[in-house]
Amino acid sequence: MIPDVRTSYNRQFTPEQYQAFLEGIATDTGVTPSFRIAETPVFVPAALSSKLVQACEEIVEVLLRPDFKTITQDAIPPALKVPRENEHPHFIVIDFAVCKTATGELVPQLIELQGFPTMLAFQEVMARQFKTHFDIPDYLNNFFNGLDETTYYELLRDMIVGPYAPEEVILLEVKPEEQKTKIDFYSTEKSLGIPTVCLTELIQDGKKLYYLRNGVKTPVQRIYNRIIFDDLQKQSASLGEHVNLFQDLDVEWITHPNWFYRISKYIMPFIHSEYVPKSWFLHELPVIPADLENYVLKPLFSFAGQGVLIDVTQEDIDRIQDPENWILQHKVKYAPAIATPTGPAICEIRMIYIWQDGAARPMLVHNLARISKGKMIGVGFNSKDTWVGGSCCFFEQPA
């Protein structure tokens, strides 16, 4: 998206460089990625960088509302509430589509947001390997707020591990070896020293949790949570005996599971920004738009068993029995903004925030990108294409 950088990168690219880049990732993490990594990063021009940061900060202002917990009290399904919720999430990820205005100006449009961690460790590995194997201009940066590789991990270590011994803090997931994101688990273990533990390996004694480390019963003081609880609910019966995480347990959560629901598309109707598509709770919609072809219908909760309706009709709306669990959102049109040797591509940019205990507001630290040439964005799609997949951004700093 920075024309001269893009032209130079495409011209100098070789398949051998790309292969060496992938091998560098595998060597660094100790595992081969289980999803496709794109041949290129995303080069974000200063004007778009500025708009992305502005959009994020406008969303953060909503999270800082004194009544935020009140307006999101119905966001957490009653069956999925977990005790001991803290005052704010430790992680926030905000996903934007890159779009164009009628005059050709690149602008972000909010797609989704979550109070949940993303691939915090692996994204740094990927960016570093891009810089190692390709010519990335020095004035472009993958970090924000003055961070670098060293201070970024210091920040993560301080927030995730904190005052505890690393073996007393676990990355918790269900069947971690089967997850597509397992490369991040390996990177986290390497950078922070904390183990990855499957839910089925936890041992409960009263309100305390333990796991076996080299045969030794080891206490769990903190859980760096990577479990999505509605997915857990679906799988629970097939997991065999395991600890019930919905009970009151003597453990700290980084971040607490309830924030996954509080900070989600549920809050989109509360956000008023030129970079956030107009959204309404379906049961509060004042009038059904005549141009429904310009809207999408989204279920608030993924476990509802129904997906996003892209081509909305009046009949679709009439069929919905629980309108309070749906939002109608103005449709976002992705721009083919990335020129690749095999044709233009679209992309999403994920802005990654952390919120330390005691901090007045969250801080923007890093990013993630997804590049696609099809209708769907995500590392599970377009597997037959090239120059698509998971990636990262290098930002030109605003003037």
Short mmCIF file of C-alpha atoms in Angstrom, two decimals:
data_model
loop_
_atom_site.label_atom_id
_atom_site.label_comp_id
_atom_site.label_asym_id
_atom_site.label_seq_id
_atom_site.Cartn_x
_atom_site.Cartn_y
_atom_site.Cartn_z
CA MET A 1 0.00 0.00 0.00
CA ILE A 2 3.09 2.23 0.01
CA PRO A 3 3.64 2.21 -3.78
CA ASP A 4 7.44 2.53 -3.95
CA VAL A 5 7.99 -0.01 -1.15
CA ARG A 6 5.51 -2.42 -2.71
CA THR A 7 7.08 -2.13 -6.17
CA SER A 8 10.57 -2.69 -4.79
CA TYR A 9 9.50 -5.65 -2.64
CA ASN A 10 7.67 -7.40 -5.49
CA ARG A 11 10.58 -6.86 -7.87
CA GLN A 12 13.19 -8.26 -5.48
CA PHE A 13 11.11 -11.19 -4.19
CA THR A 14 12.30 -14.72 -4.97
CA PRO A 15 10.80 -18.10 -4.04
CA GLU A 16 14.13 -18.98 -2.43
CA GLN A 17 13.86 -15.99 -0.06
CA TYR A 18 10.32 -17.05 0.87
CA GLN A 19 11.42 -20.60 1.59
CA ALA A 20 14.31 -19.36 3.74
CA PHE A 21 11.83 -17.10 5.57
CA LEU A 22 9.54 -20.07 6.33
CA GLU A 23 12.51 -22.15 7.45
CA GLY A 24 13.61 -19.30 9.71
CA ILE A 25 10.17 -19.31 11.35
CA ALA A 26 10.26 -23.08 11.85
CA THR A 27 13.77 -22.92 13.33
CA ASP A 28 12.84 -20.07 15.67
CA THR A 29 9.63 -21.64 16.96
CA GLY A 30 10.52 -25.31 16.70
CA VAL A 31 7.42 -26.13 14.65
CA THR A 32 6.14 -25.66 11.11
CA PRO A 33 3.13 -23.31 10.84
CA SER A 34 -0.16 -25.18 10.42
CA PHE A 35 -1.62 -22.32 8.38
CA ARG A 36 -0.44 -20.50 5.28
CA ILE A 37 1.86 -17.54 5.79
CA ALA A 38 1.75 -14.93 3.05
CA GLU A 39 4.72 -14.12 0.86
CA THR A 40 4.56 -10.50 1.89
CA PRO A 41 3.92 -8.21 4.82
CA VAL A 42 1.51 -5.28 4.51
CA PHE A 43 3.13 -1.87 4.13
CA VAL A 44 0.82 0.68 5.74
CA PRO A 45 1.21 4.35 4.66
CA ALA A 46 1.26 7.12 7.26
CA ALA A 47 -2.22 8.40 6.42
CA LEU A 48 -3.80 4.99 6.96
CA SER A 49 -1.66 4.38 10.07
CA SER A 50 -3.06 7.59 11.54
CA LYS A 51 -6.65 6.61 10.76
CA LEU A 52 -6.19 3.14 12.28
CA VAL A 53 -4.82 4.60 15.51
CA GLN A 54 -7.62 7.18 15.62
CA ALA A 55 -10.26 4.50 15.09
CA CYS A 56 -8.76 2.35 17.84
CA GLU A 57 -8.61 5.20 20.32
CA GLU A 58 -12.24 6.11 19.62
CA ILE A 59 -13.16 2.51 20.43
CA VAL A 60 -11.03 2.61 23.59
CA GLU A 61 -13.01 5.64 24.76
CA VAL A 62 -16.14 3.48 24.71
CA LEU A 63 -14.37 0.83 26.80
CA LEU A 64 -13.47 3.54 29.32
CA ARG A 65 -17.09 4.56 29.87
CA PRO A 66 -17.93 4.37 33.60
CA ASP A 67 -21.07 2.40 32.72
CA PHE A 68 -19.31 -0.03 30.38
CA LYS A 69 -20.05 -3.08 32.51
CA THR A 70 -23.67 -2.00 32.77
CA ILE A 71 -24.21 -1.63 29.02
CA THR A 72 -22.53 -5.00 28.40
CA GLN A 73 -24.21 -6.93 31.20
CA ASP A 74 -26.25 -8.93 28.67
CA ALA A 75 -23.24 -9.64 26.48
CA ILE A 76 -22.20 -12.67 28.55
CA PRO A 77 -24.51 -15.67 28.12
CA PRO A 78 -25.62 -16.68 31.64
CA ALA A 79 -24.35 -20.25 31.20
CA LEU A 80 -20.88 -18.96 30.30
CA LYS A 81 -20.25 -16.50 33.13
CA VAL A 82 -17.08 -17.18 35.09
CA PRO A 83 -16.57 -15.90 38.68
CA ARG A 84 -13.89 -13.41 39.77
CA GLU A 85 -14.10 -11.07 36.80
CA ASN A 86 -11.60 -8.21 37.07
CA GLU A 87 -12.10 -4.55 36.21
CA HIS A 88 -10.73 -4.55 32.67
CA PRO A 89 -9.35 -6.94 30.04
CA HIS A 90 -5.61 -7.50 29.71
CA PHE A 91 -5.85 -7.88 25.92
CA ILE A 92 -7.92 -6.22 23.22
CA VAL A 93 -7.71 -6.99 19.52
CA ILE A 94 -9.46 -4.79 16.95
CA ASP A 95 -9.88 -5.99 13.35
CA PHE A 96 -10.29 -3.59 10.43
CA ALA A 97 -10.95 -4.12 6.75
CA VAL A 98 -8.88 -1.90 4.46
CA CYS A 99 -11.34 -0.06 2.24
CA LYS A 100 -11.36 2.87 -0.18
CA THR A 101 -13.50 5.98 -0.32
CA ALA A 102 -15.09 7.22 -3.53
CA THR A 103 -12.01 9.40 -4.04
CA GLY A 104 -9.61 6.45 -3.64
CA GLU A 105 -8.48 7.23 -0.11
CA LEU A 106 -7.58 4.19 2.01
CA VAL A 107 -9.67 3.96 5.18
CA PRO A 108 -10.19 1.34 7.90
CA GLN A 109 -13.60 -0.12 8.69
CA LEU A 110 -14.16 -2.10 11.88
CA ILE A 111 -14.98 -5.78 11.34
CA GLU A 112 -14.68 -7.34 14.79
CA LEU A 113 -13.12 -6.81 18.21
CA GLN A 114 -12.38 -9.10 21.14
CA GLY A 115 -11.26 -8.92 24.74
CA PHE A 116 -8.96 -11.86 24.13
CA PRO A 117 -5.29 -12.45 23.32
CA THR A 118 -4.05 -13.14 19.83
CA MET A 119 -0.75 -14.56 18.62
CA LEU A 120 1.30 -12.13 20.67
CA ALA A 121 4.58 -14.05 20.62
CA PHE A 122 4.43 -15.47 17.11
CA GLN A 123 3.63 -12.14 15.45
CA GLU A 124 6.95 -10.76 16.69
CA VAL A 125 8.74 -13.85 15.33
CA MET A 126 7.10 -13.41 11.93
CA ALA A 127 7.96 -9.69 11.73
CA ARG A 128 11.56 -10.38 12.73
CA GLN A 129 11.91 -13.10 10.09
CA PHE A 130 10.49 -10.78 7.42
CA LYS A 131 13.14 -8.22 8.39
CA THR A 132 15.84 -10.90 8.32
CA HIS A 133 15.05 -12.34 4.91
CA PHE A 134 13.62 -9.38 2.98
CA ASP A 135 14.53 -5.73 2.48
CA ILE A 136 12.15 -3.92 4.84
CA PRO A 137 12.89 -0.17 5.02
CA ASP A 138 14.15 0.97 8.41
CA TYR A 139 11.57 3.74 8.68
CA LEU A 140 8.73 1.18 8.83
CA ASN A 141 7.91 -0.40 12.18
CA ASN A 142 5.81 -3.34 13.35
CA PHE A 143 5.66 -2.03 16.94
CA PHE A 144 3.90 0.98 18.49
CA ASN A 145 4.58 3.36 21.37
CA GLY A 146 8.36 3.11 21.15
CA LEU A 147 8.53 -0.62 21.79
CA ASP A 148 11.16 -2.91 20.29
CA GLU A 149 11.76 -6.65 20.43
CA THR A 150 13.30 -6.47 23.92
CA THR A 151 10.85 -4.09 25.59
CA TYR A 152 7.86 -5.82 23.96
CA TYR A 153 8.69 -9.15 25.60
CA GLU A 154 9.52 -7.41 28.87
CA LEU A 155 6.02 -5.93 28.80
CA LEU A 156 4.40 -9.29 28.03
CA ARG A 157 6.44 -11.01 30.74
CA ASP A 158 5.51 -8.39 33.31
CA MET A 159 1.82 -8.70 32.51
CA ILE A 160 1.45 -12.44 31.93
CA VAL A 161 4.02 -13.91 34.34
CA GLY A 162 4.11 -11.03 36.82
CA PRO A 163 5.47 -11.85 40.30
CA TYR A 164 5.16 -15.61 39.93
CA ALA A 165 7.61 -18.29 38.90
CA PRO A 166 7.05 -19.06 35.18
CA GLU A 167 6.11 -22.68 35.99
CA GLU A 168 3.23 -21.37 38.13
CA VAL A 169 1.70 -19.57 35.15
CA ILE A 170 0.19 -21.71 32.39
CA LEU A 171 -1.06 -21.09 28.88
CA LEU A 172 -4.36 -22.98 28.99
CA GLU A 173 -6.05 -24.42 25.91
CA VAL A 174 -8.18 -27.40 24.92
CA LYS A 175 -6.11 -29.95 22.97
CA PRO A 176 -3.36 -27.40 22.23
CA GLU A 177 -1.50 -29.69 19.83
CA GLU A 178 -4.56 -29.75 17.58
CA GLN A 179 -4.95 -25.97 17.39
CA LYS A 180 -3.92 -24.05 14.28
CA THR A 181 -2.41 -21.42 16.56
CA LYS A 182 -0.08 -23.88 18.32
CA ILE A 183 2.96 -22.16 16.79
CA ASP A 184 2.17 -19.23 19.07
CA PHE A 185 2.07 -21.56 22.07
CA TYR A 186 5.60 -22.74 21.24
CA SER A 187 6.75 -19.13 20.79
CA THR A 188 5.18 -18.14 24.11
CA GLU A 189 6.89 -21.01 25.92
CA LYS A 190 10.22 -19.97 24.43
CA SER A 191 9.91 -16.24 25.12
CA LEU A 192 8.17 -16.27 28.51
CA GLY A 193 9.11 -19.67 29.92
CA ILE A 194 5.54 -20.66 30.77
CA PRO A 195 4.19 -24.14 29.90
CA THR A 196 1.22 -24.93 27.67
CA VAL A 197 -1.28 -27.11 29.51
CA CYS A 198 -4.40 -28.85 28.21
CA LEU A 199 -7.56 -28.41 30.27
CA THR A 200 -7.73 -32.17 30.75
CA GLU A 201 -4.34 -32.10 32.52
CA LEU A 202 -5.48 -29.78 35.32
CA ILE A 203 -5.84 -31.22 38.82
CA GLN A 204 -8.26 -29.66 41.30
CA ASP A 205 -7.82 -29.73 45.07
CA GLY A 206 -10.50 -27.61 46.74
CA LYS A 207 -10.36 -24.26 44.96
CA LYS A 208 -6.71 -24.72 43.99
CA LEU A 209 -5.48 -25.91 40.59
CA TYR A 210 -2.36 -27.93 39.83
CA TYR A 211 -0.72 -29.75 36.95
CA LEU A 212 2.09 -32.30 36.73
CA ARG A 213 5.41 -30.82 35.69
CA ASN A 214 8.00 -33.55 35.18
CA GLY A 215 5.92 -35.68 37.53
CA VAL A 216 5.78 -32.99 40.23
CA LYS A 217 2.40 -31.55 41.31
CA THR A 218 2.83 -27.84 40.54
CA PRO A 219 0.43 -25.07 41.65
CA VAL A 220 -1.27 -22.84 39.07
CA GLN A 221 -1.31 -19.21 40.22
CA ARG A 222 -2.25 -17.63 36.89
CA ILE A 223 -3.95 -18.82 33.72
CA TYR A 224 -2.99 -17.16 30.46
CA ASN A 225 -6.30 -18.13 28.93
CA ARG A 226 -6.56 -19.21 25.29
CA ILE A 227 -9.83 -21.14 25.64
CA ILE A 228 -12.95 -19.74 23.97
CA PHE A 229 -15.61 -20.80 26.40
CA ASP A 230 -18.53 -21.35 24.04
CA ASP A 231 -16.24 -23.69 22.06
CA LEU A 232 -15.40 -25.41 25.34
CA GLN A 233 -19.09 -25.83 26.08
CA LYS A 234 -19.58 -27.55 22.72
CA GLN A 235 -16.65 -29.92 23.29
CA SER A 236 -17.12 -30.53 27.00
CA ALA A 237 -18.95 -33.85 26.75
CA SER A 238 -16.27 -35.32 24.46
CA LEU A 239 -13.30 -34.32 26.62
CA GLY A 240 -13.77 -36.85 29.36
CA GLU A 241 -13.19 -35.89 32.96
CA HIS A 242 -11.85 -32.34 33.36
CA VAL A 243 -11.96 -29.39 35.73
CA ASN A 244 -15.09 -27.24 35.59
CA LEU A 245 -13.78 -23.72 34.87
CA PHE A 246 -17.17 -22.13 35.51
CA GLN A 247 -16.82 -22.54 39.27
CA ASP A 248 -15.13 -20.21 41.77
CA LEU A 249 -11.44 -21.14 41.62
CA ASP A 250 -8.49 -19.63 43.45
CA VAL A 251 -6.62 -18.53 40.35
CA GLU A 252 -5.87 -15.32 38.46
CA TRP A 253 -7.01 -15.00 34.86
CA ILE A 254 -4.98 -13.21 32.17
CA THR A 255 -7.39 -12.23 30.68
CA HIS A 256 -10.65 -13.18 32.37
CA PRO A 257 -12.96 -15.21 30.07
CA ASN A 258 -15.93 -12.85 30.49
CA TRP A 259 -14.14 -10.13 28.54
CA PHE A 260 -14.32 -12.24 25.37
CA TYR A 261 -18.07 -11.50 25.36
CA ARG A 262 -18.12 -7.98 26.78
CA ILE A 263 -15.69 -6.74 24.13
CA SER A 264 -17.10 -8.20 20.94
CA LYS A 265 -19.42 -7.21 18.12
CA TYR A 266 -21.97 -6.75 20.92
CA ILE A 267 -20.60 -3.23 21.53
CA MET A 268 -20.57 -2.11 17.88
CA PRO A 269 -23.94 -0.29 18.20
CA PHE A 270 -22.40 1.78 21.02
CA ILE A 271 -19.42 2.96 18.94
CA HIS A 272 -19.85 6.10 16.88
CA SER A 273 -16.96 6.66 14.50
CA GLU A 274 -16.54 7.20 10.78
CA TYR A 275 -14.41 4.04 10.84
CA VAL A 276 -17.09 1.85 12.42
CA PRO A 277 -19.97 0.66 10.20
CA LYS A 278 -23.39 1.72 11.47
CA SER A 279 -24.83 -1.12 13.54
CA TRP A 280 -28.07 -1.74 15.41
CA PHE A 281 -29.37 -4.44 17.69
CA LEU A 282 -32.05 -6.00 15.54
CA HIS A 283 -34.75 -5.63 18.22
CA GLU A 284 -33.94 -1.90 18.53
CA LEU A 285 -33.86 -1.16 14.81
CA PRO A 286 -36.08 1.93 14.29
CA VAL A 287 -36.95 1.00 10.71
CA ILE A 288 -35.81 -1.75 8.38
CA PRO A 289 -33.66 -0.18 5.61
CA ALA A 290 -35.05 -0.31 2.10
CA ASP A 291 -31.58 -1.14 0.76
CA LEU A 292 -30.98 -4.35 2.72
CA GLU A 293 -28.46 -5.42 0.07
CA ASN A 294 -26.07 -2.94 1.71
CA TYR A 295 -26.25 -4.63 5.12
CA VAL A 296 -25.17 -7.84 6.82
CA LEU A 297 -26.92 -9.67 9.63
CA LYS A 298 -24.65 -11.02 12.37
CA PRO A 299 -25.43 -13.30 15.33
CA LEU A 300 -23.99 -11.91 18.56
CA PHE A 301 -23.00 -15.34 19.82
CA SER A 302 -21.14 -17.82 17.63
CA PHE A 303 -22.60 -20.81 19.43
CA ALA A 304 -26.08 -19.82 18.16
CA GLY A 305 -25.44 -22.25 15.33
CA GLN A 306 -26.07 -19.75 12.58
CA GLY A 307 -23.55 -17.66 10.72
CA VAL A 308 -23.40 -14.22 9.20
CA LEU A 309 -26.04 -13.51 6.55
CA ILE A 310 -24.39 -11.46 3.80
CA ASP A 311 -27.27 -11.12 1.35
CA VAL A 312 -30.00 -10.03 3.75
CA THR A 313 -33.70 -10.15 2.84
CA GLN A 314 -36.86 -9.15 4.70
CA GLU A 315 -37.66 -12.85 4.94
CA ASP A 316 -34.36 -13.46 6.78
CA ILE A 317 -35.26 -10.83 9.34
CA ASP A 318 -38.81 -12.15 9.74
CA ARG A 319 -37.49 -15.66 10.47
CA ILE A 320 -35.33 -14.57 13.42
CA GLN A 321 -36.95 -15.57 16.71
CA ASP A 322 -34.41 -13.84 19.00
CA PRO A 323 -33.72 -10.40 17.46
CA GLU A 324 -31.99 -9.26 20.67
CA ASN A 325 -29.17 -11.68 19.78
CA TRP A 326 -28.50 -10.22 16.32
CA ILE A 327 -27.12 -6.99 14.90
CA LEU A 328 -27.76 -5.44 11.51
CA GLN A 329 -24.59 -3.81 10.24
CA HIS A 330 -23.80 -1.72 7.20
CA LYS A 331 -21.85 -3.83 4.74
CA VAL A 332 -18.12 -3.27 4.39
CA LYS A 333 -16.49 -3.44 0.95
CA TYR A 334 -12.85 -4.49 1.02
CA ALA A 335 -10.50 -2.72 -1.38
CA PRO A 336 -8.02 -4.67 -3.54
CA ALA A 337 -5.29 -2.53 -2.02
CA ILE A 338 -2.28 -4.85 -2.16
CA ALA A 339 -0.58 -5.32 -5.53
CA THR A 340 1.01 -8.77 -5.83
CA PRO A 341 2.68 -10.52 -8.77
CA THR A 342 -0.34 -12.83 -9.01
CA GLY A 343 -3.04 -10.17 -8.83
CA PRO A 344 -4.52 -7.72 -6.32
CA ALA A 345 -5.34 -8.81 -2.79
CA ILE A 346 -7.53 -7.55 0.04
CA CYS A 347 -6.56 -7.49 3.69
CA GLU A 348 -7.59 -7.11 7.29
CA ILE A 349 -5.40 -5.46 9.90
CA ARG A 350 -5.59 -6.44 13.56
CA MET A 351 -4.42 -3.86 16.06
CA ILE A 352 -3.23 -5.41 19.32
CA TYR A 353 -3.62 -3.70 22.69
CA ILE A 354 -2.53 -4.75 26.16
CA TRP A 355 -3.94 -3.28 29.36
CA GLN A 356 -1.72 -3.67 32.39
CA ASP A 357 -3.18 -3.77 35.88
CA GLY A 358 -3.09 -0.27 37.30
CA ALA A 359 -2.85 1.44 33.90
CA ALA A 360 -5.40 4.16 33.13
CA ARG A 361 -5.97 2.90 29.59
CA PRO A 362 -4.81 0.13 27.25
CA MET A 363 -1.71 0.56 25.09
CA LEU A 364 -1.31 -0.27 21.40
CA VAL A 365 1.67 -2.61 20.99
CA HIS A 366 1.66 -4.74 17.83
CA ASN A 367 -0.35 -6.02 14.90
CA LEU A 368 -1.47 -8.93 12.76
CA ALA A 369 -2.66 -9.05 9.15
CA ARG A 370 -4.61 -11.43 6.93
CA ILE A 371 -4.32 -11.26 3.17
CA SER A 372 -6.86 -12.80 0.80
CA LYS A 373 -7.88 -12.96 -2.84
CA GLY A 374 -11.30 -14.48 -2.25
CA LYS A 375 -14.55 -13.44 -0.61
CA MET A 376 -13.50 -14.80 2.77
CA ILE A 377 -10.72 -13.49 4.97
CA GLY A 378 -8.85 -15.94 7.18
CA VAL A 379 -5.93 -18.33 7.16
CA GLY A 380 -8.28 -21.26 6.51
CA PHE A 381 -9.40 -19.88 3.15
CA ASN A 382 -7.73 -19.42 -0.25
CA SER A 383 -5.26 -22.21 0.44
CA LYS A 384 -4.70 -22.69 -3.30
CA ASP A 385 -3.75 -19.06 -3.90
CA THR A 386 -0.34 -17.49 -3.47
CA TRP A 387 0.53 -14.20 -1.79
CA VAL A 388 -2.29 -14.81 0.71
CA GLY A 389 -2.47 -15.97 4.32
CA GLY A 390 -1.37 -14.80 7.74
CA SER A 391 0.98 -11.84 7.77
CA CYS A 392 2.00 -8.72 9.68
CA CYS A 393 2.16 -5.01 9.00
CA PHE A 394 5.00 -2.52 8.87
CA PHE A 395 3.69 0.98 9.52
CA GLU A 396 4.91 4.29 8.22
CA GLN A 397 4.66 6.64 11.18
CA PRO A 398 2.27 9.59 10.83
CA ALA A 399 4.00 12.95 10.35
#
